[in-house]
mmCIF file of C-alpha atoms and ligand atoms in Angstrom:
data_model
loop_
_atom_site.group_PDB
_atom_site.id
_atom_site.type_symbol
_atom_site.label_atom_id
_atom_site.label_comp_id
_atom_site.label_asym_id
_atom_site.label_seq_id
_atom_site.Cartn_x
_atom_site.Cartn_y
_atom_site.Cartn_z
ATOM 1 C CA MET I 1 0.000 0.000 0.000
ATOM 2 C CA ASN I 2 1.085 3.529 -0.692
ATOM 3 C CA SER I 3 1.627 4.762 2.870
ATOM 4 C CA GLN I 4 2.308 8.383 3.540
ATOM 5 C CA ALA I 5 4.431 9.095 6.606
ATOM 6 C CA ILE I 6 2.332 11.876 8.099
ATOM 7 C CA THR I 7 3.166 12.779 11.665
ATOM 8 C CA GLN I 8 0.181 12.377 13.916
ATOM 9 C CA PRO I 9 -0.178 15.612 15.876
ATOM 10 C CA ASN I 10 -2.302 14.049 18.599
ATOM 11 C CA ALA I 11 -2.631 10.393 19.606
ATOM 12 C CA GLN I 12 -6.393 10.737 19.986
ATOM 13 C CA MET I 13 -6.869 12.035 16.469
ATOM 14 C CA LEU I 14 -8.377 9.560 14.001
ATOM 15 C CA LEU I 15 -9.435 11.768 11.112
ATOM 16 C CA ASP I 16 -8.183 15.260 10.338
ATOM 17 C CA ILE I 17 -10.183 17.081 7.661
ATOM 18 C CA LYS I 18 -8.464 20.232 6.450
ATOM 19 C CA ASP I 19 -10.047 22.987 4.375
ATOM 20 C CA LEU I 20 -12.071 20.470 2.376
ATOM 21 C CA ARG I 21 -14.025 21.753 -0.624
ATOM 22 C CA ILE I 22 -16.327 19.481 -2.639
ATOM 23 C CA TRP I 23 -18.137 21.179 -5.465
ATOM 24 C CA TYR I 24 -20.602 20.141 -8.176
ATOM 25 C CA ARG I 25 -20.352 21.409 -11.726
ATOM 26 C CA THR I 26 -23.707 22.658 -12.961
ATOM 27 C CA THR I 27 -24.808 24.599 -16.009
ATOM 28 C CA ARG I 28 -25.211 27.631 -13.728
ATOM 29 C CA GLY I 29 -21.712 27.398 -12.220
ATOM 30 C CA ASN I 30 -20.117 25.476 -9.362
ATOM 31 C CA ALA I 31 -22.363 24.487 -6.479
ATOM 32 C CA GLN I 32 -19.987 24.760 -3.527
ATOM 33 C CA ALA I 33 -21.683 22.132 -1.384
ATOM 34 C CA VAL I 34 -18.761 21.653 1.017
ATOM 35 C CA ASP I 35 -16.691 24.769 1.061
ATOM 36 C CA GLY I 36 -13.828 24.917 3.533
ATOM 37 C CA VAL I 37 -14.532 22.336 6.244
ATOM 38 C CA ASP I 38 -11.954 21.875 9.010
ATOM 39 C CA LEU I 39 -12.794 19.106 11.443
ATOM 40 C CA VAL I 40 -11.002 16.654 13.727
ATOM 41 C CA ILE I 41 -12.607 13.345 14.708
ATOM 42 C CA ASN I 42 -11.156 11.572 17.752
ATOM 43 C CA ARG I 43 -10.804 7.888 18.492
ATOM 44 C CA ASN I 44 -13.659 6.108 20.276
ATOM 45 C CA GLU I 45 -16.134 8.938 20.103
ATOM 46 C CA ILE I 46 -19.574 9.308 18.596
ATOM 47 C CA PHE I 47 -19.471 12.500 16.593
ATOM 48 C CA GLY I 48 -22.789 13.913 15.453
ATOM 49 C CA LEU I 49 -22.861 15.906 12.231
ATOM 50 C CA ALA I 50 -25.937 18.138 12.244
ATOM 51 C CA GLY I 51 -27.541 20.777 10.039
ATOM 52 C CA GLU I 52 -30.502 21.349 7.743
ATOM 53 C CA SER I 53 -30.987 19.313 4.557
ATOM 54 C CA GLY I 54 -28.720 20.663 1.840
ATOM 55 C CA CYS I 55 -26.041 22.018 4.194
ATOM 56 C CA GLY I 56 -23.434 19.567 2.849
ATOM 57 C CA LYS I 57 -23.479 16.803 5.495
ATOM 58 C CA THR I 58 -23.877 13.886 3.108
ATOM 59 C CA THR I 59 -21.508 15.391 0.539
ATOM 60 C CA LEU I 60 -18.906 15.682 3.295
ATOM 61 C CA ALA I 61 -19.459 12.138 4.579
ATOM 62 C CA ARG I 62 -19.313 10.554 1.118
ATOM 63 C CA GLY I 63 -16.430 12.792 0.050
ATOM 64 C CA VAL I 64 -14.240 11.624 2.919
ATOM 65 C CA LEU I 65 -14.913 8.065 1.807
ATOM 66 C CA GLY I 66 -13.840 8.809 -1.760
ATOM 67 C CA MET I 67 -17.435 8.359 -2.934
ATOM 68 C CA THR I 68 -17.891 11.732 -4.612
ATOM 69 C CA LYS I 69 -19.463 11.101 -7.992
ATOM 70 C CA LEU I 70 -19.539 13.339 -11.071
ATOM 71 C CA PRO I 71 -20.601 16.063 -11.485
ATOM 72 C CA GLY I 72 -19.192 16.394 -7.960
ATOM 73 C CA TYR I 73 -15.451 16.651 -7.439
ATOM 74 C CA VAL I 74 -12.969 17.441 -4.702
ATOM 75 C CA GLU I 75 -11.832 20.983 -5.383
ATOM 76 C CA SER I 76 -9.188 21.010 -2.639
ATOM 77 C CA GLY I 77 -8.374 19.924 0.891
ATOM 78 C CA GLU I 78 -7.199 16.884 2.808
ATOM 79 C CA ALA I 79 -8.736 14.117 4.907
ATOM 80 C CA ILE I 80 -5.934 12.419 6.810
ATOM 81 C CA TYR I 81 -6.930 9.099 8.368
ATOM 82 C CA TYR I 82 -4.604 7.746 11.055
ATOM 83 C CA HIS I 83 -4.680 4.013 11.562
ATOM 84 C CA PRO I 84 -2.396 1.667 13.474
ATOM 85 C CA VAL I 85 -0.069 -0.580 11.469
ATOM 86 C CA SER I 86 1.459 -2.155 14.583
ATOM 87 C CA ASP I 87 1.134 -1.810 18.349
ATOM 88 C CA SER I 88 3.422 1.203 18.346
ATOM 89 C CA SER I 89 3.062 2.928 15.015
ATOM 90 C CA VAL I 90 0.342 4.776 13.223
ATOM 91 C CA VAL I 91 0.205 5.724 9.569
ATOM 92 C CA GLY I 92 -1.616 8.743 8.227
ATOM 93 C CA ARG I 93 -3.071 8.615 4.738
ATOM 94 C CA ASP I 94 -4.824 11.333 2.848
ATOM 95 C CA LEU I 95 -8.019 9.571 1.798
ATOM 96 C CA LEU I 96 -8.561 12.091 -0.979
ATOM 97 C CA THR I 97 -5.391 11.202 -2.869
ATOM 98 C CA LEU I 98 -5.422 7.413 -2.455
ATOM 99 C CA PRO I 99 -5.630 5.458 -5.711
ATOM 100 C CA ALA I 100 -9.133 3.995 -6.239
ATOM 101 C CA ARG I 101 -8.042 0.428 -5.476
ATOM 102 C CA GLU I 102 -6.436 1.389 -2.160
ATOM 103 C CA MET I 103 -9.434 3.488 -1.250
ATOM 104 C CA ARG I 104 -11.722 0.498 -1.839
ATOM 105 C CA GLN I 105 -9.560 -1.519 0.552
ATOM 106 C CA MET I 106 -9.658 1.287 3.144
ATOM 107 C CA ARG I 107 -13.422 1.557 2.832
ATOM 108 C CA TRP I 108 -14.268 -1.835 4.179
ATOM 109 C CA ARG I 109 -11.237 -2.640 6.243
ATOM 110 C CA HIS I 110 -10.787 0.628 8.080
ATOM 111 C CA ILE I 111 -13.784 2.826 7.353
ATOM 112 C CA ALA I 112 -17.309 1.529 6.881
ATOM 113 C CA TYR I 113 -20.330 3.365 5.564
ATOM 114 C CA VAL I 114 -23.924 2.813 6.571
ATOM 115 C CA PRO I 115 -25.966 4.709 3.977
ATOM 116 C CA GLN I 116 -29.471 6.127 3.923
ATOM 117 C CA GLY I 117 -32.150 3.721 2.677
ATOM 118 C CA ALA I 118 -30.923 0.137 3.135
ATOM 119 C CA MET I 119 -32.966 -1.078 0.161
ATOM 120 C CA ASN I 120 -30.812 1.027 -2.154
ATOM 121 C CA VAL I 121 -27.619 -0.787 -1.259
ATOM 122 C CA LEU I 122 -28.781 -4.384 -0.912
ATOM 123 C CA SER I 123 -29.043 -6.318 -4.145
ATOM 124 C CA PRO I 124 -32.621 -7.647 -4.431
ATOM 125 C CA VAL I 125 -31.478 -10.804 -6.251
ATOM 126 C CA LEU I 126 -28.826 -12.010 -3.804
ATOM 127 C CA ARG I 127 -29.287 -13.746 -0.484
ATOM 128 C CA ILE I 128 -28.170 -11.760 2.558
ATOM 129 C CA GLU I 129 -25.322 -14.182 3.309
ATOM 130 C CA LYS I 130 -23.881 -13.746 -0.183
ATOM 131 C CA GLN I 131 -23.888 -9.971 0.192
ATOM 132 C CA ILE I 132 -22.114 -9.986 3.557
ATOM 133 C CA LEU I 133 -19.693 -12.817 2.777
ATOM 134 C CA ASP I 134 -18.581 -11.346 -0.553
ATOM 135 C CA ALA I 135 -17.528 -8.177 1.249
ATOM 136 C CA ILE I 136 -15.608 -10.178 3.862
ATOM 137 C CA TYR I 137 -13.830 -12.354 1.247
ATOM 138 C CA GLU I 138 -12.949 -9.333 -0.877
ATOM 139 C CA HIS I 139 -11.382 -7.343 1.929
ATOM 140 C CA SER I 140 -9.852 -9.893 4.298
ATOM 141 C CA ASP I 141 -7.827 -13.114 4.352
ATOM 142 C CA LEU I 142 -10.414 -15.027 6.373
ATOM 143 C CA SER I 143 -11.192 -18.617 5.390
ATOM 144 C CA LYS I 144 -14.758 -19.592 4.426
ATOM 145 C CA GLU I 145 -15.440 -20.949 7.909
ATOM 146 C CA GLU I 146 -13.977 -17.913 9.631
ATOM 147 C CA ALA I 147 -15.922 -15.569 7.357
ATOM 148 C CA ARG I 148 -19.191 -17.371 8.097
ATOM 149 C CA ALA I 149 -18.461 -17.297 11.817
ATOM 150 C CA ARG I 150 -17.725 -13.558 11.582
ATOM 151 C CA MET I 151 -20.949 -12.963 9.641
ATOM 152 C CA PHE I 152 -23.074 -14.751 12.256
ATOM 153 C CA GLU I 153 -21.258 -12.936 15.076
ATOM 154 C CA CYS I 154 -22.088 -9.570 13.475
ATOM 155 C CA MET I 155 -25.686 -10.569 12.745
ATOM 156 C CA GLU I 156 -26.088 -11.526 16.370
ATOM 157 C CA MET I 157 -24.680 -8.155 17.485
ATOM 158 C CA VAL I 158 -27.422 -6.349 15.557
ATOM 159 C CA GLY I 159 -30.150 -8.715 16.752
ATOM 160 C CA LEU I 160 -30.648 -10.719 13.554
ATOM 161 C CA ASP I 161 -31.471 -14.406 13.660
ATOM 162 C CA ARG I 162 -29.148 -16.728 11.702
ATOM 163 C CA THR I 163 -32.012 -17.762 9.440
ATOM 164 C CA VAL I 164 -31.961 -14.255 7.941
ATOM 165 C CA ALA I 165 -28.697 -15.165 6.182
ATOM 166 C CA ARG I 166 -30.621 -17.398 3.718
ATOM 167 C CA MET I 167 -33.247 -14.770 2.955
ATOM 168 C CA TYR I 168 -33.558 -12.183 0.199
ATOM 169 C CA PRO I 169 -33.981 -8.467 0.988
ATOM 170 C CA HIS I 170 -37.672 -8.457 -0.025
ATOM 171 C CA GLU I 171 -38.383 -10.941 2.778
ATOM 172 C CA LEU I 172 -37.133 -8.507 5.417
ATOM 173 C CA SER I 173 -38.684 -5.473 7.100
ATOM 174 C CA GLY I 174 -37.061 -2.027 6.778
ATOM 175 C CA GLY I 175 -35.496 -2.351 10.222
ATOM 176 C CA MET I 176 -34.060 -5.805 9.416
ATOM 177 C CA LYS I 177 -32.562 -4.532 6.156
ATOM 178 C CA GLN I 178 -30.935 -1.661 7.996
ATOM 179 C CA ARG I 179 -29.544 -4.142 10.534
ATOM 180 C CA VAL I 180 -28.069 -6.161 7.654
ATOM 181 C CA THR I 181 -26.195 -3.074 6.406
ATOM 182 C CA ILE I 182 -24.886 -2.452 9.914
ATOM 183 C CA ALA I 183 -23.804 -6.105 10.255
ATOM 184 C CA ALA I 184 -21.959 -5.816 6.923
ATOM 185 C CA ALA I 185 -20.365 -2.522 8.010
ATOM 186 C CA ILE I 186 -18.931 -3.994 11.211
ATOM 187 C CA SER I 187 -17.926 -7.335 9.680
ATOM 188 C CA LEU I 188 -14.302 -6.270 9.178
ATOM 189 C CA LYS I 189 -14.060 -4.465 12.508
ATOM 190 C CA PRO I 190 -13.303 -1.045 11.050
ATOM 191 C CA GLY I 191 -11.864 1.831 13.068
ATOM 192 C CA LEU I 192 -14.478 4.279 11.825
ATOM 193 C CA ILE I 193 -18.127 3.922 10.827
ATOM 194 C CA ILE I 194 -19.893 6.756 9.045
ATOM 195 C CA ALA I 195 -23.649 6.331 9.384
ATOM 196 C CA ASP I 196 -25.674 8.672 7.186
ATOM 197 C CA GLU I 197 -29.259 9.049 8.420
ATOM 198 C CA PRO I 198 -29.521 5.251 8.743
ATOM 199 C CA THR I 199 -32.854 5.292 10.539
ATOM 200 C CA THR I 200 -34.838 8.074 8.871
ATOM 201 C CA ALA I 201 -37.090 5.707 6.878
ATOM 202 C CA LEU I 202 -37.952 3.605 9.932
ATOM 203 C CA ASP I 203 -40.737 3.994 12.443
ATOM 204 C CA VAL I 204 -39.851 5.613 15.751
ATOM 205 C CA ASN I 205 -39.766 2.398 17.817
ATOM 206 C CA VAL I 206 -37.478 0.554 15.397
ATOM 207 C CA GLN I 207 -35.339 3.665 15.076
ATOM 208 C CA GLN I 208 -34.907 3.794 18.840
ATOM 209 C CA VAL I 209 -33.781 0.171 19.034
ATOM 210 C CA ILE I 210 -31.320 0.492 16.126
ATOM 211 C CA LEU I 211 -29.808 3.667 17.560
ATOM 212 C CA GLN I 212 -29.184 1.918 20.850
ATOM 213 C CA GLU I 213 -27.662 -1.073 19.037
ATOM 214 C CA LEU I 214 -25.325 1.201 17.071
ATOM 215 C CA LYS I 215 -24.277 2.926 20.259
ATOM 216 C CA ASP I 216 -23.613 -0.403 22.010
ATOM 217 C CA ILE I 217 -21.664 -1.719 19.018
ATOM 218 C CA ALA I 218 -19.488 1.395 18.876
ATOM 219 C CA ALA I 219 -18.715 1.019 22.584
ATOM 220 C CA SER I 220 -18.081 -2.727 22.529
ATOM 221 C CA LEU I 221 -15.888 -2.728 19.398
ATOM 222 C CA GLY I 222 -14.105 0.516 20.283
ATOM 223 C CA VAL I 223 -15.207 1.988 16.959
ATOM 224 C CA THR I 224 -15.470 5.689 16.238
ATOM 225 C CA LEU I 225 -18.851 6.629 14.839
ATOM 226 C CA ILE I 226 -19.741 9.675 12.773
ATOM 227 C CA TYR I 227 -23.503 9.947 12.848
ATOM 228 C CA VAL I 228 -25.043 12.202 10.209
ATOM 229 C CA THR I 229 -28.578 13.491 10.656
ATOM 230 C CA HIS I 230 -30.613 16.695 10.725
ATOM 231 C CA ASP I 231 -32.545 15.243 13.677
ATOM 232 C CA MET I 232 -31.268 17.027 16.784
ATOM 233 C CA ALA I 233 -33.189 14.723 19.115
ATOM 234 C CA VAL I 234 -31.187 11.780 17.736
ATOM 235 C CA HIS I 235 -27.945 13.670 18.301
ATOM 236 C CA ALA I 236 -28.975 14.412 21.880
ATOM 237 C CA GLU I 237 -29.303 10.684 22.441
ATOM 238 C CA MET I 238 -26.331 9.428 20.444
ATOM 239 C CA ALA I 239 -23.463 11.887 20.250
ATOM 240 C CA ASP I 240 -20.514 12.682 22.492
ATOM 241 C CA ARG I 241 -19.586 15.734 20.416
ATOM 242 C CA LEU I 242 -21.544 17.681 17.868
ATOM 243 C CA GLY I 243 -20.520 19.559 14.729
ATOM 244 C CA ILE I 244 -23.125 21.933 13.290
ATOM 245 C CA MET I 245 -22.946 22.570 9.551
ATOM 246 C CA TYR I 246 -24.426 25.507 7.720
ATOM 247 C CA SER I 247 -24.008 26.321 4.034
ATOM 248 C CA GLY I 248 -21.041 24.052 3.421
ATOM 249 C CA LEU I 249 -19.149 25.026 6.587
ATOM 250 C CA ILE I 250 -18.867 23.827 10.160
ATOM 251 C CA VAL I 251 -20.031 26.734 12.323
ATOM 252 C CA GLU I 252 -19.843 25.206 15.804
ATOM 253 C CA VAL I 253 -18.204 22.199 17.489
ATOM 254 C CA ALA I 254 -18.899 21.327 21.113
ATOM 255 C CA SER I 255 -19.638 18.448 23.426
ATOM 256 C CA VAL I 256 -23.250 17.426 23.046
ATOM 257 C CA VAL I 257 -24.035 18.606 26.570
ATOM 258 C CA GLU I 258 -22.570 22.072 25.926
ATOM 259 C CA ALA I 259 -24.189 22.326 22.522
ATOM 260 C CA PHE I 260 -27.664 21.684 23.925
ATOM 261 C CA LYS I 261 -27.228 23.541 27.209
ATOM 262 C CA GLU I 262 -25.672 26.679 25.819
ATOM 263 C CA PRO I 263 -25.471 26.753 22.008
ATOM 264 C CA LEU I 264 -23.260 29.656 20.922
ATOM 265 C CA HIS I 265 -23.819 30.168 17.217
ATOM 266 C CA PRO I 266 -27.184 31.816 16.448
ATOM 267 C CA TYR I 267 -27.867 29.048 13.903
ATOM 268 C CA SER I 268 -27.248 26.356 16.541
ATOM 269 C CA GLN I 269 -29.506 28.295 18.910
ATOM 270 C CA GLY I 270 -32.238 28.282 16.259
ATOM 271 C CA LEU I 271 -31.853 24.552 15.595
ATOM 272 C CA ILE I 272 -32.095 23.685 19.266
ATOM 273 C CA ALA I 273 -34.985 26.072 19.908
ATOM 274 C CA SER I 274 -36.944 24.319 17.170
ATOM 275 C CA ILE I 275 -36.915 20.922 18.961
ATOM 276 C CA PRO I 276 -40.361 20.201 20.431
ATOM 277 C CA MET I 277 -40.224 19.537 24.180
ATOM 278 C CA ILE I 278 -42.522 16.981 25.765
ATOM 279 C CA GLY I 279 -43.644 18.257 29.149
ATOM 280 C CA GLY I 280 -42.157 21.723 28.712
ATOM 281 C CA ASP I 281 -44.089 24.978 28.995
ATOM 282 C CA ARG I 282 -46.735 25.514 26.334
ATOM 283 C CA SER I 283 -45.203 28.000 23.929
ATOM 284 C CA ARG I 284 -45.187 28.649 20.202
ATOM 285 C CA MET I 285 -42.406 26.762 18.386
ATOM 286 C CA VAL I 286 -39.640 29.051 17.184
ATOM 287 C CA GLY I 287 -38.233 28.296 13.753
ATOM 288 C CA ILE I 288 -35.285 29.793 11.874
ATOM 289 C CA PRO I 289 -36.597 32.535 9.572
ATOM 290 C CA GLY I 290 -35.881 32.476 5.831
ATOM 291 C CA ASN I 291 -34.517 29.708 3.633
ATOM 292 C CA ALA I 292 -31.105 28.083 3.353
ATOM 293 C CA PRO I 293 -29.069 29.914 0.679
ATOM 294 C CA SER I 294 -28.010 28.367 -2.621
ATOM 295 C CA PRO I 295 -24.563 26.765 -2.879
ATOM 296 C CA LEU I 296 -24.299 28.465 -6.281
ATOM 297 C CA ALA I 297 -23.999 31.837 -4.576
ATOM 298 C CA TRP I 298 -23.312 31.818 -0.850
ATOM 299 C CA PRO I 299 -24.052 35.123 0.912
ATOM 300 C CA SER I 300 -21.015 37.361 1.536
ATOM 301 C CA GLY I 301 -19.390 37.550 4.975
ATOM 302 C CA CYS I 302 -21.138 35.222 7.401
ATOM 303 C CA ARG I 303 -23.339 32.956 5.286
ATOM 304 C CA PHE I 304 -25.996 32.960 7.983
ATOM 305 C CA HIS I 305 -26.304 36.752 8.063
ATOM 306 C CA PRO I 306 -29.520 37.057 5.955
ATOM 307 C CA ARG I 307 -31.322 34.872 8.537
ATOM 308 C CA CYS I 308 -29.507 35.804 11.720
ATOM 309 C CA PRO I 309 -31.482 37.590 14.449
ATOM 310 C CA LYS I 310 -28.203 38.985 15.865
ATOM 311 C CA VAL I 311 -26.687 40.223 12.609
ATOM 312 C CA MET I 312 -24.241 43.147 12.876
ATOM 313 C CA GLU I 313 -22.678 45.347 10.228
ATOM 314 C CA ILE I 314 -19.407 43.375 10.182
ATOM 315 C CA CYS I 315 -21.300 40.129 9.478
ATOM 316 C CA ARG I 316 -22.288 41.244 5.964
ATOM 317 C CA ASP I 317 -18.705 41.537 4.708
ATOM 318 C CA LYS I 318 -16.296 39.667 6.921
ATOM 319 C CA VAL I 319 -16.185 35.878 7.164
ATOM 320 C CA PRO I 320 -16.066 34.971 10.878
ATOM 321 C CA PRO I 321 -13.044 32.789 11.696
ATOM 322 C CA MET I 322 -13.473 29.588 13.691
ATOM 323 C CA LEU I 323 -12.236 30.327 17.229
ATOM 324 C CA GLU I 324 -11.679 28.043 20.184
ATOM 325 C CA VAL I 325 -13.637 29.988 22.791
ATOM 326 C CA ALA I 326 -13.131 27.421 25.547
ATOM 327 C CA PRO I 327 -11.101 24.198 25.553
ATOM 328 C CA GLY I 328 -12.566 21.967 22.843
ATOM 329 C CA ARG I 329 -15.316 24.466 22.063
ATOM 330 C CA PHE I 330 -15.252 26.119 18.633
ATOM 331 C CA VAL I 331 -17.530 28.652 17.010
ATOM 332 C CA ALA I 332 -17.392 30.793 13.867
ATOM 333 C CA CYS I 333 -19.360 33.942 14.676
ATOM 334 C CA HIS I 334 -18.442 37.592 15.140
ATOM 335 C CA LEU I 335 -20.261 37.588 18.477
ATOM 336 C CA TYR I 336 -17.385 35.629 19.946
ATOM 337 C CA PRO I 337 -14.119 37.458 19.718
ATOM 338 C CA THR I 338 -14.310 37.191 23.513
ATOM 339 C CA PRO I 339 -14.486 33.997 25.552
ATOM 340 C CA MET I 340 -17.814 32.705 26.819
ATOM 341 C CA SER I 341 -18.849 33.876 30.240
ATOM 342 C CA GLY I 342 -17.188 31.831 32.946
ATOM 343 C CA ALA I 343 -14.785 30.099 30.548
ATOM 344 C CA ALA I 344 -11.064 30.684 30.508
ATOM 345 C CA PRO I 345 -9.668 31.984 27.196
ATOM 346 C CA ALA I 346 -8.311 29.042 25.238
ATOM 347 C CA SER I 347 -6.130 30.808 22.725
ATOM 348 C CA GLU I 348 -4.089 33.976 22.538
ATOM 349 C CA GLU I 349 -6.438 35.327 19.911
ATOM 350 C CA LEU I 350 -8.989 35.716 22.658
ATOM 351 C CA ASN I 351 -6.857 37.622 25.138
HETATM 352 FE FE1 SF4 K 1 -25.100 36.128 13.139
HETATM 353 FE FE2 SF4 K 1 -23.052 37.703 12.624
HETATM 354 FE FE3 SF4 K 1 -22.691 35.531 14.097
HETATM 355 FE FE4 SF4 K 1 -23.173 35.315 11.504
HETATM 356 S S1 SF4 K 1 -21.382 36.236 12.435
HETATM 357 S S2 SF4 K 1 -24.089 34.126 13.088
HETATM 358 S S3 SF4 K 1 -24.588 36.995 11.178
HETATM 359 S S4 SF4 K 1 -23.921 37.321 14.604
#
């Protein structure tokens, strides 16, 4: 394999996305769907990627996996994935420059993807066992017996009976099909799973059970999970840390507790205020005014300024930099050149 000797700046770091831009060519110009994302994902965490539909979440998730399809393309940036090659050494590879064959190997062995809509990825004419086993044979050196044992082990982890292996997708419910995709994703014990709205098509009860299973699997296998959804209630339940995306950029990163207790960015505040509360005071739901802007022409300055209730003059022209306003707490908003109340400044820029 073509290994790049990239020094790992931090032992906890698993994925380091730097200034990533993924654009789509259209007849009206480039749609800048992901447009300058910087993000670090740590080992053994559940990272929630949130934001309205169209903000670039799925483009980012698929782009990191080398799954950007024409007319989309990676305009620039890096996605360095650090994975152990022995007990004492770690190799960093830029996933965006790996040859296609190596990227295919990385995808199953080290990084797995659980996509939206299980029916779209399962072949309707192949038995479930064939679909899982083919992936295991292709990407590992396991014998037939070992591969079958691994398949049943993974099916058991997601609550599927062994008899499901002999079935075809049309014989399964939506929840069972989604469990099959999760079983396939964990079959090679990857270091990172990216799950993109895996439960949106399922009813609430099934969704609840699958979310808990995913959480348990991540904990028991020591896998890092990036969970992509617009559903803030799911993030509240699943995530350790949260990244909020708006118009192709990450605008806030915080622990899930901080993000819900005291969201800093006005967009995050709007997202959280729009979650219905069971048992809370009766009050009119507050939404975010206006519509998400077009990636063909992002607004100048802060991209949220046409919708922001706290907009200032500077916001219309100057892009707010991402600042660490407290340890591990990042926000890109002109309201925060100063640290949050009660928090010690985390960088010299804030002093
Ligand atoms: Fe609102 Fe200005 Fe902050 Fe943007 S930079 S979110 S417009 S206050």
